[in-house]
XYZ file of C-alpha atoms in Angstrom:
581
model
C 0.162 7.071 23.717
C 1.701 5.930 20.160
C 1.780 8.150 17.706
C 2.180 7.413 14.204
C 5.524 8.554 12.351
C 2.915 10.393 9.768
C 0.432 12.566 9.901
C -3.264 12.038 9.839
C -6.219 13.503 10.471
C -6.748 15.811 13.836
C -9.979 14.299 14.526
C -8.528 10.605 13.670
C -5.711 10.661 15.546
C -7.546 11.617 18.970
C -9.775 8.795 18.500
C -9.041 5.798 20.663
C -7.930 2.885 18.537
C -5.517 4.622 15.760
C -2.980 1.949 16.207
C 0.627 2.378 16.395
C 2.952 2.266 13.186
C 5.869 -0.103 12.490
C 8.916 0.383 13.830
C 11.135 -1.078 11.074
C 14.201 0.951 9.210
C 13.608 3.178 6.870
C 15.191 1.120 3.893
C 13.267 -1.876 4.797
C 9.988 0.455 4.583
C 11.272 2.177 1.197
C 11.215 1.188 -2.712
C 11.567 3.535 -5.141
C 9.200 5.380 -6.603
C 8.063 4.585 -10.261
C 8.304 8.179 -12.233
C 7.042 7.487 -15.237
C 10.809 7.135 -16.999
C 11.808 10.135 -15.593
C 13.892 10.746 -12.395
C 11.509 13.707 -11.705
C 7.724 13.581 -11.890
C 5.660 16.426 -11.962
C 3.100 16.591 -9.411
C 0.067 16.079 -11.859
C 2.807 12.835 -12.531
C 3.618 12.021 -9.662
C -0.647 11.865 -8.296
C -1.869 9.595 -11.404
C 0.915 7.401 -10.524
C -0.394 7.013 -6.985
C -3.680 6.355 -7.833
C -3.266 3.700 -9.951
C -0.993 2.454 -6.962
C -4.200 2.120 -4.664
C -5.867 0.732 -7.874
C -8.139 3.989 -8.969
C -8.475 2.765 -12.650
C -11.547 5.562 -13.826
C -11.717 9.411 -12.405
C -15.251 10.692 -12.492
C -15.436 14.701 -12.753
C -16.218 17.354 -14.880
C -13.624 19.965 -16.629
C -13.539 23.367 -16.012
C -10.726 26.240 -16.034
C -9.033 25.905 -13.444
C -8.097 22.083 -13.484
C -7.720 21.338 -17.342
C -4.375 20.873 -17.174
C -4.458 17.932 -14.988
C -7.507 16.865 -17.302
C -5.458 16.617 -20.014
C -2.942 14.994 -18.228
C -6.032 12.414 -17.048
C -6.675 11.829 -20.408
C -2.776 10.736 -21.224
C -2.924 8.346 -18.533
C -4.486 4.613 -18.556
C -6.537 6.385 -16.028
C -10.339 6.412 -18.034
C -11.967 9.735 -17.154
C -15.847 9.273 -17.148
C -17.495 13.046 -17.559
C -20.827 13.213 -15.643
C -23.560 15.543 -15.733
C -23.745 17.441 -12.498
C -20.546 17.410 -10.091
C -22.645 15.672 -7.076
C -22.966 13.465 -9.504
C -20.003 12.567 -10.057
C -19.160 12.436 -6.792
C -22.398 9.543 -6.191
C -20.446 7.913 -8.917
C -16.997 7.787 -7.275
C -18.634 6.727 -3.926
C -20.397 3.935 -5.579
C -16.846 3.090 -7.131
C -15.025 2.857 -3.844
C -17.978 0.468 -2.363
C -17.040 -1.856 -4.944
C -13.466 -1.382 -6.103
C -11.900 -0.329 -2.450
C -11.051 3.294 -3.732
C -12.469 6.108 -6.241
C -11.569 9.610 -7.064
C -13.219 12.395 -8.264
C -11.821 15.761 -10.274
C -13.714 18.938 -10.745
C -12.906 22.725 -10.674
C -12.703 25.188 -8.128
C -15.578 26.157 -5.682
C -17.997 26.540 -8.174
C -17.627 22.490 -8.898
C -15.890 21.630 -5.502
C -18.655 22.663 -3.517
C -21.137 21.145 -5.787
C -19.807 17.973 -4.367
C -19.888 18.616 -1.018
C -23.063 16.527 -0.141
C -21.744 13.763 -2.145
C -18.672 13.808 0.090
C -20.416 14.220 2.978
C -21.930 11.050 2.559
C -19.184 9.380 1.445
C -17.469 10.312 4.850
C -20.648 9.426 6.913
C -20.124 5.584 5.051
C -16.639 5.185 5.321
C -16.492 5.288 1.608
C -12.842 5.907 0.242
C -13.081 9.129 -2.164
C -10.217 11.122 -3.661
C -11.167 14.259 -3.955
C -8.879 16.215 -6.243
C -9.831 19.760 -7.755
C -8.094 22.656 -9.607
C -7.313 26.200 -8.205
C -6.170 29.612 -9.199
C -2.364 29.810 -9.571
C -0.295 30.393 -6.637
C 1.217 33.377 -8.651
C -1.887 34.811 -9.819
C -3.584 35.486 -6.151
C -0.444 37.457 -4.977
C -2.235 40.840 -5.455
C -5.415 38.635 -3.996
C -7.640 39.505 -7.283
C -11.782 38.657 -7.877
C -10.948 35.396 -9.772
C -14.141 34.130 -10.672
C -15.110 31.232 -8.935
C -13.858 32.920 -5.749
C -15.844 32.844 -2.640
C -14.775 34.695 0.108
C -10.826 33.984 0.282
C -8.969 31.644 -1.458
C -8.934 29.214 1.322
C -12.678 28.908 2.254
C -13.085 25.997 -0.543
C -10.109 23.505 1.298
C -11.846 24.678 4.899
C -14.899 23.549 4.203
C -14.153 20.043 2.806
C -11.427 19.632 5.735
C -14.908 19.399 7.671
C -16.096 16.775 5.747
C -12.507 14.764 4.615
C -10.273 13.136 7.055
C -6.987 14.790 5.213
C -6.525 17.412 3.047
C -3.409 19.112 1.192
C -2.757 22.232 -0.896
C -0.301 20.772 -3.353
C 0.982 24.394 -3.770
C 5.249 23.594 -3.137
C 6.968 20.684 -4.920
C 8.981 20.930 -1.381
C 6.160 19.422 0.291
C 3.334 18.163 -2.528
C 4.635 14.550 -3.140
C 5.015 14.005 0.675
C 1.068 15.183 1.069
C -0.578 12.974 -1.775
C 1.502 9.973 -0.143
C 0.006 11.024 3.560
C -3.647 11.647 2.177
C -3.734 8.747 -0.008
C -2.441 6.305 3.090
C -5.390 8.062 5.282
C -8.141 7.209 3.070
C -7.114 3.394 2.735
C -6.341 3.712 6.564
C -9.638 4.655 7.674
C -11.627 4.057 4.724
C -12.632 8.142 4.584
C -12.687 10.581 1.802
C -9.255 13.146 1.477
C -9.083 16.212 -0.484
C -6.195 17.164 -2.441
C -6.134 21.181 -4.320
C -4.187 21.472 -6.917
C -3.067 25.150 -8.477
C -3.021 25.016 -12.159
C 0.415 26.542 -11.954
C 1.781 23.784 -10.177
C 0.360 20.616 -11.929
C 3.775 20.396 -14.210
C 6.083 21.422 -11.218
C 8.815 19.199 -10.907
C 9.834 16.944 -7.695
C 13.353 18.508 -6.141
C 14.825 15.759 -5.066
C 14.048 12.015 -5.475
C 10.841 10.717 -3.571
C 10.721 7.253 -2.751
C 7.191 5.933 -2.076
C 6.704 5.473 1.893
C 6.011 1.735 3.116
C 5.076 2.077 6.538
C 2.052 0.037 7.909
C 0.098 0.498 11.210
C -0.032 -2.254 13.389
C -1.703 -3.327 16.421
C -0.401 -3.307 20.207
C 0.588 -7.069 20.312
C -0.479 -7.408 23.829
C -4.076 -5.785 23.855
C -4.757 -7.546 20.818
C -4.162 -10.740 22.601
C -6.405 -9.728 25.558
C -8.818 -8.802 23.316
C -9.213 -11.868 21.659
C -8.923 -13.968 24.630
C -11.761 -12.308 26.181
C -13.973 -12.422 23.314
C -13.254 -16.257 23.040
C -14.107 -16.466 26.975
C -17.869 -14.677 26.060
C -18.308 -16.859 22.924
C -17.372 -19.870 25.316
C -19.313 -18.876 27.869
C -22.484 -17.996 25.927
C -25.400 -20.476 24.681
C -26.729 -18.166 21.508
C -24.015 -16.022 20.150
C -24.628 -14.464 17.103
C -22.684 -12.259 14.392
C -23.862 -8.733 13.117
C -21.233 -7.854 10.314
C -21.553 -4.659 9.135
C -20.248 -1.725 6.871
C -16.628 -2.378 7.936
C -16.492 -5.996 6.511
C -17.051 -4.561 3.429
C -14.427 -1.575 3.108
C -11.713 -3.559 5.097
C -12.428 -6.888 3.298
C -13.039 -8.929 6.067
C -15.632 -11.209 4.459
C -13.926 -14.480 4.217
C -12.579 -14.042 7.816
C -16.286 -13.431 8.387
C -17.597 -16.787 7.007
C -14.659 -18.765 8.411
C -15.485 -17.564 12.144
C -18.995 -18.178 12.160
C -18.374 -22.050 9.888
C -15.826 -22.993 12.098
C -18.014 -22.382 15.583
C -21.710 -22.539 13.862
C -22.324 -19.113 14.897
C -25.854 -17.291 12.885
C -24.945 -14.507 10.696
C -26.944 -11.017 10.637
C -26.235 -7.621 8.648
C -27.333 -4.198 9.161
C -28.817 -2.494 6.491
C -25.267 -0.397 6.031
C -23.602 -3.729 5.970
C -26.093 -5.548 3.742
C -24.833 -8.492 1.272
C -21.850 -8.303 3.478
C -22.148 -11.893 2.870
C -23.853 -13.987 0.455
C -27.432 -13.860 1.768
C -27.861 -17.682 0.838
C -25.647 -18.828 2.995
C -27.080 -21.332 5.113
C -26.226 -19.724 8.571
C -27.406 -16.110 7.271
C -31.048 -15.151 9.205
C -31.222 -11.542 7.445
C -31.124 -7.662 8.211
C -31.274 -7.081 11.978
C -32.747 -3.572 12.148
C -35.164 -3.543 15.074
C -38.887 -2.906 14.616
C -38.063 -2.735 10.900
C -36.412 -6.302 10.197
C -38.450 -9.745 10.454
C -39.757 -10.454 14.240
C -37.665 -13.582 14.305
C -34.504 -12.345 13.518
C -34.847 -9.044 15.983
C -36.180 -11.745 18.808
C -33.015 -13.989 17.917
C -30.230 -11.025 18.047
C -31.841 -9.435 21.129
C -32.220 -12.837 23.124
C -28.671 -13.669 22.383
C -26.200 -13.881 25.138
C -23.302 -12.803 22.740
C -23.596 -10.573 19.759
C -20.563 -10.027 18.219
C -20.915 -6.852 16.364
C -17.984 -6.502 13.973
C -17.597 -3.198 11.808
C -21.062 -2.560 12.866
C -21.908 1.317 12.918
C -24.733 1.467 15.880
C -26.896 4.290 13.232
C -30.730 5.146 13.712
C -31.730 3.539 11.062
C -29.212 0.532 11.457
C -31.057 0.230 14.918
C -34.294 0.774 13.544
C -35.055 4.264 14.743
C -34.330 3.283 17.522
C -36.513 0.116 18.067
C -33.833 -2.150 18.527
C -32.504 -3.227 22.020
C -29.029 -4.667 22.794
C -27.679 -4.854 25.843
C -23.728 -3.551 25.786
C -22.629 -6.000 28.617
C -23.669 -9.131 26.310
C -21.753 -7.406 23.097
C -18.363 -7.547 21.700
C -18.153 -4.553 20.131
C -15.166 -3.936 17.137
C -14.806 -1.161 14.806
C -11.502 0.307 13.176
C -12.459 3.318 15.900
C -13.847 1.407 18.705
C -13.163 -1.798 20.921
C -15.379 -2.969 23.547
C -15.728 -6.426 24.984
C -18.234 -6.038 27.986
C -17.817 -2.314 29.435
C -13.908 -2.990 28.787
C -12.389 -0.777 25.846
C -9.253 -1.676 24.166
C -6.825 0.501 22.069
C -4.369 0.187 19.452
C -6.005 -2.847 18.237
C -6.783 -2.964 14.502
C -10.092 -4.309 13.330
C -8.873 -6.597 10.978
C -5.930 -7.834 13.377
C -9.016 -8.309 15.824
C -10.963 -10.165 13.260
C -8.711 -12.424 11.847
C -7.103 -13.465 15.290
C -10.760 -14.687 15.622
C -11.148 -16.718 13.119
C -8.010 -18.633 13.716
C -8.986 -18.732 17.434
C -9.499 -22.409 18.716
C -12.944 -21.673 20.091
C -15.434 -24.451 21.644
C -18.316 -22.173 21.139
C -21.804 -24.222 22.256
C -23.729 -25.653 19.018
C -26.872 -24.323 18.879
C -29.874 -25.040 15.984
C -31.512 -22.271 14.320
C -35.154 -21.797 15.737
C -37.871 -23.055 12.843
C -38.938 -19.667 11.230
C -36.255 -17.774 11.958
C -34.127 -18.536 8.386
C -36.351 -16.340 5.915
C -39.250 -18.237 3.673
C -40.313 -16.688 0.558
C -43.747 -17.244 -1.150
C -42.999 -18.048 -5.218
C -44.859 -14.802 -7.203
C -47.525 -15.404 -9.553
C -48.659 -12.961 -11.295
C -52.476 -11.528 -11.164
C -52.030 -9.908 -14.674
C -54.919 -7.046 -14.256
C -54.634 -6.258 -10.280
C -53.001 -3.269 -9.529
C -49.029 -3.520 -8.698
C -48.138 -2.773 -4.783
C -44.660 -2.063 -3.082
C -45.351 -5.628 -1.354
C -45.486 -7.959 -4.441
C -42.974 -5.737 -6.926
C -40.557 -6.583 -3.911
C -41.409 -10.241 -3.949
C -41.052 -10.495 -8.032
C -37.583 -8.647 -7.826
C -36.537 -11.047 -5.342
C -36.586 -13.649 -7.695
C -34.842 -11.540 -10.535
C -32.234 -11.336 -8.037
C -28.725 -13.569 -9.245
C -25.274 -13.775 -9.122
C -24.278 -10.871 -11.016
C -27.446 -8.160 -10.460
C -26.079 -5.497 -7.876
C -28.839 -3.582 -6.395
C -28.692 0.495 -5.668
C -30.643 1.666 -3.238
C -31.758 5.458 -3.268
C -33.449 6.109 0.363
C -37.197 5.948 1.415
C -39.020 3.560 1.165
C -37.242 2.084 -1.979
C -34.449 1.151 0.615
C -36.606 -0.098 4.123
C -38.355 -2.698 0.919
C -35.003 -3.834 -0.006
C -33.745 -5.278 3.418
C -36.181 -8.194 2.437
C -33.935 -8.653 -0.584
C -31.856 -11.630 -0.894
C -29.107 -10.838 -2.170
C -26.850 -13.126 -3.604
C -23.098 -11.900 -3.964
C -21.170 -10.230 -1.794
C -21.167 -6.676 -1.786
C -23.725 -6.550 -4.218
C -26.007 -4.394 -2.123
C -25.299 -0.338 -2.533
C -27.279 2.521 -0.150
C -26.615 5.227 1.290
C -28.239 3.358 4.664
C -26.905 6.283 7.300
C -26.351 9.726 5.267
C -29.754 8.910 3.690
C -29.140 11.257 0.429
C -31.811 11.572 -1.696
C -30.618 11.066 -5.386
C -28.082 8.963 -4.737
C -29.064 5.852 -6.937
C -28.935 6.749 -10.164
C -25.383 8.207 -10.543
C -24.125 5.509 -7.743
C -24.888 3.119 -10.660
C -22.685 4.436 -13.143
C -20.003 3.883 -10.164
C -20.947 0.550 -9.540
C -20.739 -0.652 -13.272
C -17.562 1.271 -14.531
C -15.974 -0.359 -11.231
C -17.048 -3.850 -12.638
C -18.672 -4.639 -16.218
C -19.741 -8.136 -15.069
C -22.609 -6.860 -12.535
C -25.748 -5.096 -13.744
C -27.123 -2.760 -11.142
C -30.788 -2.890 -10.127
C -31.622 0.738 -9.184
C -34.772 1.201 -6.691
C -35.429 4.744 -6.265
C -38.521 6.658 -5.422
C -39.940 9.395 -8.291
C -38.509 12.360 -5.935
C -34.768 11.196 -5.765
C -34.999 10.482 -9.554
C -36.236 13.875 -10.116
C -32.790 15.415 -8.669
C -30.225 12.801 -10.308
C -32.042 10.988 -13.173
C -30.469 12.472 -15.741
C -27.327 11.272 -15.162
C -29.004 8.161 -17.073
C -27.456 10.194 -20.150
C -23.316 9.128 -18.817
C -25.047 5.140 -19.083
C -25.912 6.122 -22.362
C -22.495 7.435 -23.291
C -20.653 4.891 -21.597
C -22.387 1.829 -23.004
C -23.947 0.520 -19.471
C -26.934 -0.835 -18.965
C -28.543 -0.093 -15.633
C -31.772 -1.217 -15.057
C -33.948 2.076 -13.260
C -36.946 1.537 -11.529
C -38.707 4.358 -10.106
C -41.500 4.144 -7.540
C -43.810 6.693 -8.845
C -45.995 7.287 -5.680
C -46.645 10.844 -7.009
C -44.338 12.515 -4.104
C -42.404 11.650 -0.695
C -44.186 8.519 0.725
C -42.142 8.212 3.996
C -42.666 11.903 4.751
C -46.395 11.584 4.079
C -46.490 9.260 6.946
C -44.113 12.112 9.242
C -46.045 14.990 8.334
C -48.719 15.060 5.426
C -48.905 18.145 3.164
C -48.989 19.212 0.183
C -45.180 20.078 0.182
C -44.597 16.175 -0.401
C -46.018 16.273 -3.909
C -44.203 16.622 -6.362
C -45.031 16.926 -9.964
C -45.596 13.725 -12.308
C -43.218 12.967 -14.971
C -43.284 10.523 -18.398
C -40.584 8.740 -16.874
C -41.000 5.914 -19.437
C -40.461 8.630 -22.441
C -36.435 9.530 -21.210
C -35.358 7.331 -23.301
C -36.373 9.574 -25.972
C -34.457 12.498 -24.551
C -31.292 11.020 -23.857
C -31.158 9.108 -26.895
C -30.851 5.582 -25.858
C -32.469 2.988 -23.558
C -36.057 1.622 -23.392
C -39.215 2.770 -21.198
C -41.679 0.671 -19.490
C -44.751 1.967 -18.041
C -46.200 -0.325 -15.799
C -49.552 -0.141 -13.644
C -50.418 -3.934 -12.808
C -48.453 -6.987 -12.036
C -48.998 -8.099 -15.532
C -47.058 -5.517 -16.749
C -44.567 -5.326 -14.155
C -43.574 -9.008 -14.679
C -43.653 -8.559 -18.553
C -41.170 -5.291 -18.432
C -38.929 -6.777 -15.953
C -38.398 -9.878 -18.097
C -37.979 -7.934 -21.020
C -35.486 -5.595 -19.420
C -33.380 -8.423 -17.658
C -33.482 -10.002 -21.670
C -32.320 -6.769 -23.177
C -28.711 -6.094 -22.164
C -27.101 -3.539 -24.917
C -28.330 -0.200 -23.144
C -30.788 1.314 -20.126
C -33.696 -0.017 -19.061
C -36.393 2.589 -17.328
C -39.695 1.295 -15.863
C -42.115 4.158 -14.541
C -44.219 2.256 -11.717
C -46.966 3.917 -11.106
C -48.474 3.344 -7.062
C -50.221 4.120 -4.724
C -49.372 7.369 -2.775
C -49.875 5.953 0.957
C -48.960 2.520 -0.196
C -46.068 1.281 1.987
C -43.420 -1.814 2.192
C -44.161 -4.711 4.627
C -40.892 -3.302 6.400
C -41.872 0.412 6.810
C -45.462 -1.077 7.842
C -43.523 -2.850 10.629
C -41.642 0.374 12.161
C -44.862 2.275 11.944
C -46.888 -0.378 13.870
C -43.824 -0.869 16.564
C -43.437 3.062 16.700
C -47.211 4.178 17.168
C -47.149 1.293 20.316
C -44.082 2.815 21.499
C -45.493 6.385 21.277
């Protein structure tokens, strides 16, 4: 088995698939490492220089004791520190960061703002979302007579044991021996497998000096040459040998930035395009060989009757989730799938190993393939109906959906929080890549709001569209107040169904109400942005106009609807579900 000349992850490495590394000198694998005009970098140093390396340009976080040091170090740096409101916060931000930049970080205190992220970083893991994790700690010299310090838990371990659950590397930077060596191996994990790493930092060791010189590491893995060529060549046989492949790209695309190698595979052989809901906007959703989300019973009958009557679906980055499949409505048949993740590779019932996903994908596209030309069925491509308003009738899920479709354009992102906010959206077309931001498989509540403020400090040019329901705005809305102070200019629409719709139609109670808020008066609270309150489609088409037309700060429209009113989608699983039951 190869093994890679640095370590990773436990769990990673004893996957199959974790290709093999380089085998090249070490001076051709070597440059020097930039120290700031110094021969010997701190460790505080030595980490802001590495992050801007991997192209981290804004740290979200909040200060505390234990890690101000390295704040103020931050603050030195071109690095932009954005303070949030509530550490999960901050770590929604830095996850919606990495989904659009490639990487994001995130720096708060010790346990007491560590663990506050934890669910954050949970999800973040669960999405293959890149997210440094870096936080203070109590001296190394100062728990040598193992005091109380406050913040403490139960030793001063348990904080790094519980996020190496939920990271896939972590590091006590505690030795200047050893601490330049770690950031460079946790750093190369999270681009590697597109994962969150955690990296503690004592507060007496943030100005520690290197010992030696530390040259930056080089080394790249790299596929098996000969089961990548297998691999291929069988996959061209299938495509050859089918009548109605079809693509489903999903989350992977994204993180590994696959897309154009994507497009030029499925141009080059005519080949439909699908997405998961995970993968959504993975490409531009107007392209002319796109058919839509493939999510079982939830997606459009003639896009789940294409995929699943296909002879050859190439899934590629495609995490097989519940909700990806539909709960569990969807049917594929493994022997008529090629199958590539950066974990997994399965052509037929044959797995391969050592074969990187984007080695796999780009062979691919360059592959001479005489795959069979096939015309889309009529009514499969989706059809939209243009909205006209019926200024006093009462605004449904159904036609807000179809009047944000056409606010939909090149530079609107949309952030999904879960519920039904996010089964509505996968009728979306969405027109840019990677415009399209949910937590589609860790299905967080409160997620949207703060995911925003990611998506816009990571680029100024798009203007997120947040869809959340009244109960995940309730947990995270606040964090409207970093828009304010950072000058963006989300535009927040919350679903006020007066409590938990999609649980209402699991289990009805009164423990899915929750209590109604003047979501249209924030504005007032925080101190910028404007409020909307909107019962009929009149209103809702005159607020969304005027919020798309006022750019300087927030826009927040309070929708008010029906409690047991539901999205065409979620209509669809519950119809396909109660025949299945």
């Amino acid at each position: 088995m190869p093994i890679q000349k640095r370590k990773a992850a436990k769990s990673h490495r004893e996957k199959n698939g974790a290709p093999k590394q380089a085998n090249h000198s070490a001076a051709s694998q070597r440059r020097p490492a930039r120290m700031n005009g110094t021969s010997a970098p701190s460790i505080g140093d030595y980490l802001i220089r590495r992050l801007q390396d991997y192209g981290i340009r804004d740290v979200f976080g909040i200060p505390g004791d234990f890690v101000l040091q390295f704040y103020a170090m931050l603050q030195d740096s071109p690095i932009r520190v954005i303070g949030a409101r509530r550490e999960d916060c901050a770590g929604y931000a830095a996850d919606g960061y990495a989904r659009v930049n490639g990487m994001g970080a995130v720096c708060v205190t010790y346990c007491v703002g560590g663990l506050s992220i934890t669910n954050s970083i949970a999800g973040a893991y669960a999405e293959k979302s890149p997210v440094i994790v870096i936080t203070g700690a109590p001296g190394i010299d100062e728990r040598r007579s193992d005091p109380l310090l406050h913040h403490r838990v139960r030793d001063f371990n348990t904080q790094r044991e519980v996020f190496e659950k939920i990271t896939v590397a972590s590091a006590l930077l505690d030795d200047p021996l050893t601490a330049f060596r770690e950031i460079d191996r946790c750093l190369e994990a999270a681009d590697r497998f597109k994962r969150p790493v955690y990296l503690e930092l004592p507060r007496d060791r943030v100005q520690s000096k290197a010992l030696y010189p530390h040259p930056v590491p080089q080394e790249r893995p790299v596929s098996d040459k000969q089961a990548l060529k297998e691999a291929v060549d069988d996959a061209v046989h299938m495509i050859e040998e089918s009548k109605q492949p079809v693509i489903i790209a999903g989350v992977e695309i994204h993180r590994f930035g696959l897309r154009e190698e994507v497009i030029k595979l499925a141009e080059r052989n005519q080949i439909p395009m699908c997405a998961t809901i995970l993968g959504k906007s993975v490409v531009s959703e107007r392209h002319p060989l796109y058919l839509g989300v493939y999510e079982g019973a939830m997606g459009r009958e003639s896009v789940r009757r294409f995929v699943e009557e296909s002879d050859c679906v190439i899934l590629l980055g495609t995490f097989m989730t519940d909700i990806n499949l539909g709960i569990y409505t969807a049917h594929l048949d493994p022997s008529k799938c090629i199958y590539v993740t950066s974990e997994k590779l399965r052509i037929h019932h044959h797995h391969f190993h050592d074969v990187l996903l984007s080695d796999f994908v780009k062979r691919l596209a360059k592959s001479d393939i005489k795959a069979p030309r096939q015309a889309i069925p009529a009514g499969t491509l989706p059809t939209y109906e243009p909205f006209v308003a019926k200024p006093d009738q009462k605004i449904t899920m159904k036609r807000l959906y179809q009047r944000l479709n056409e606010a939909l354009g090149e530079n609107i992102a949309v952030v999904c929080d879960v519920g039904d906010s996010l089964f509505a959206a996968a009728d979306l077309t969405i027109h840019g890549h990677t415009q399209f931001i949910a937590p589609a498989y860790y299905a967080t509540m409160g997620f949207g709001v703060p995911a925003a403020v990611g998506v816009q400090t990571a680029n100024s040019k798009l203007r997120p569209i947040v869809l959340v329901g009244d109960g995940g705005f309730q947990m995270t809305g606040t964090e409207l107040s970093t828009a304010v102070a950072n000058g963006f200019n989300p535009i927040v629409l919350v679903l006020n169904n007066k409590g938990y719709t999609t649980e209402r139609f699991l289990q009805d109670g009164p423990f899915n109400d929750i209590p109604n808020w003047n979501y249209h008066k924030l504005p007032e609270l925080l101190g910028g942005g404007r409020g909307f309150e909107v019962r009929t489609e009149g209103e809702f088409d005159q607020s969304l106009k005027a919020a798309l037309q006022h750019k300087e700060e927030f826009s927040l429209l309070n929708i008010h609807l029906d409690p047991f009113d539901i999205s065409p989608a979620l209509d669809r699983l519950t119809r396909r579900l109660a025949k299945k039951i």
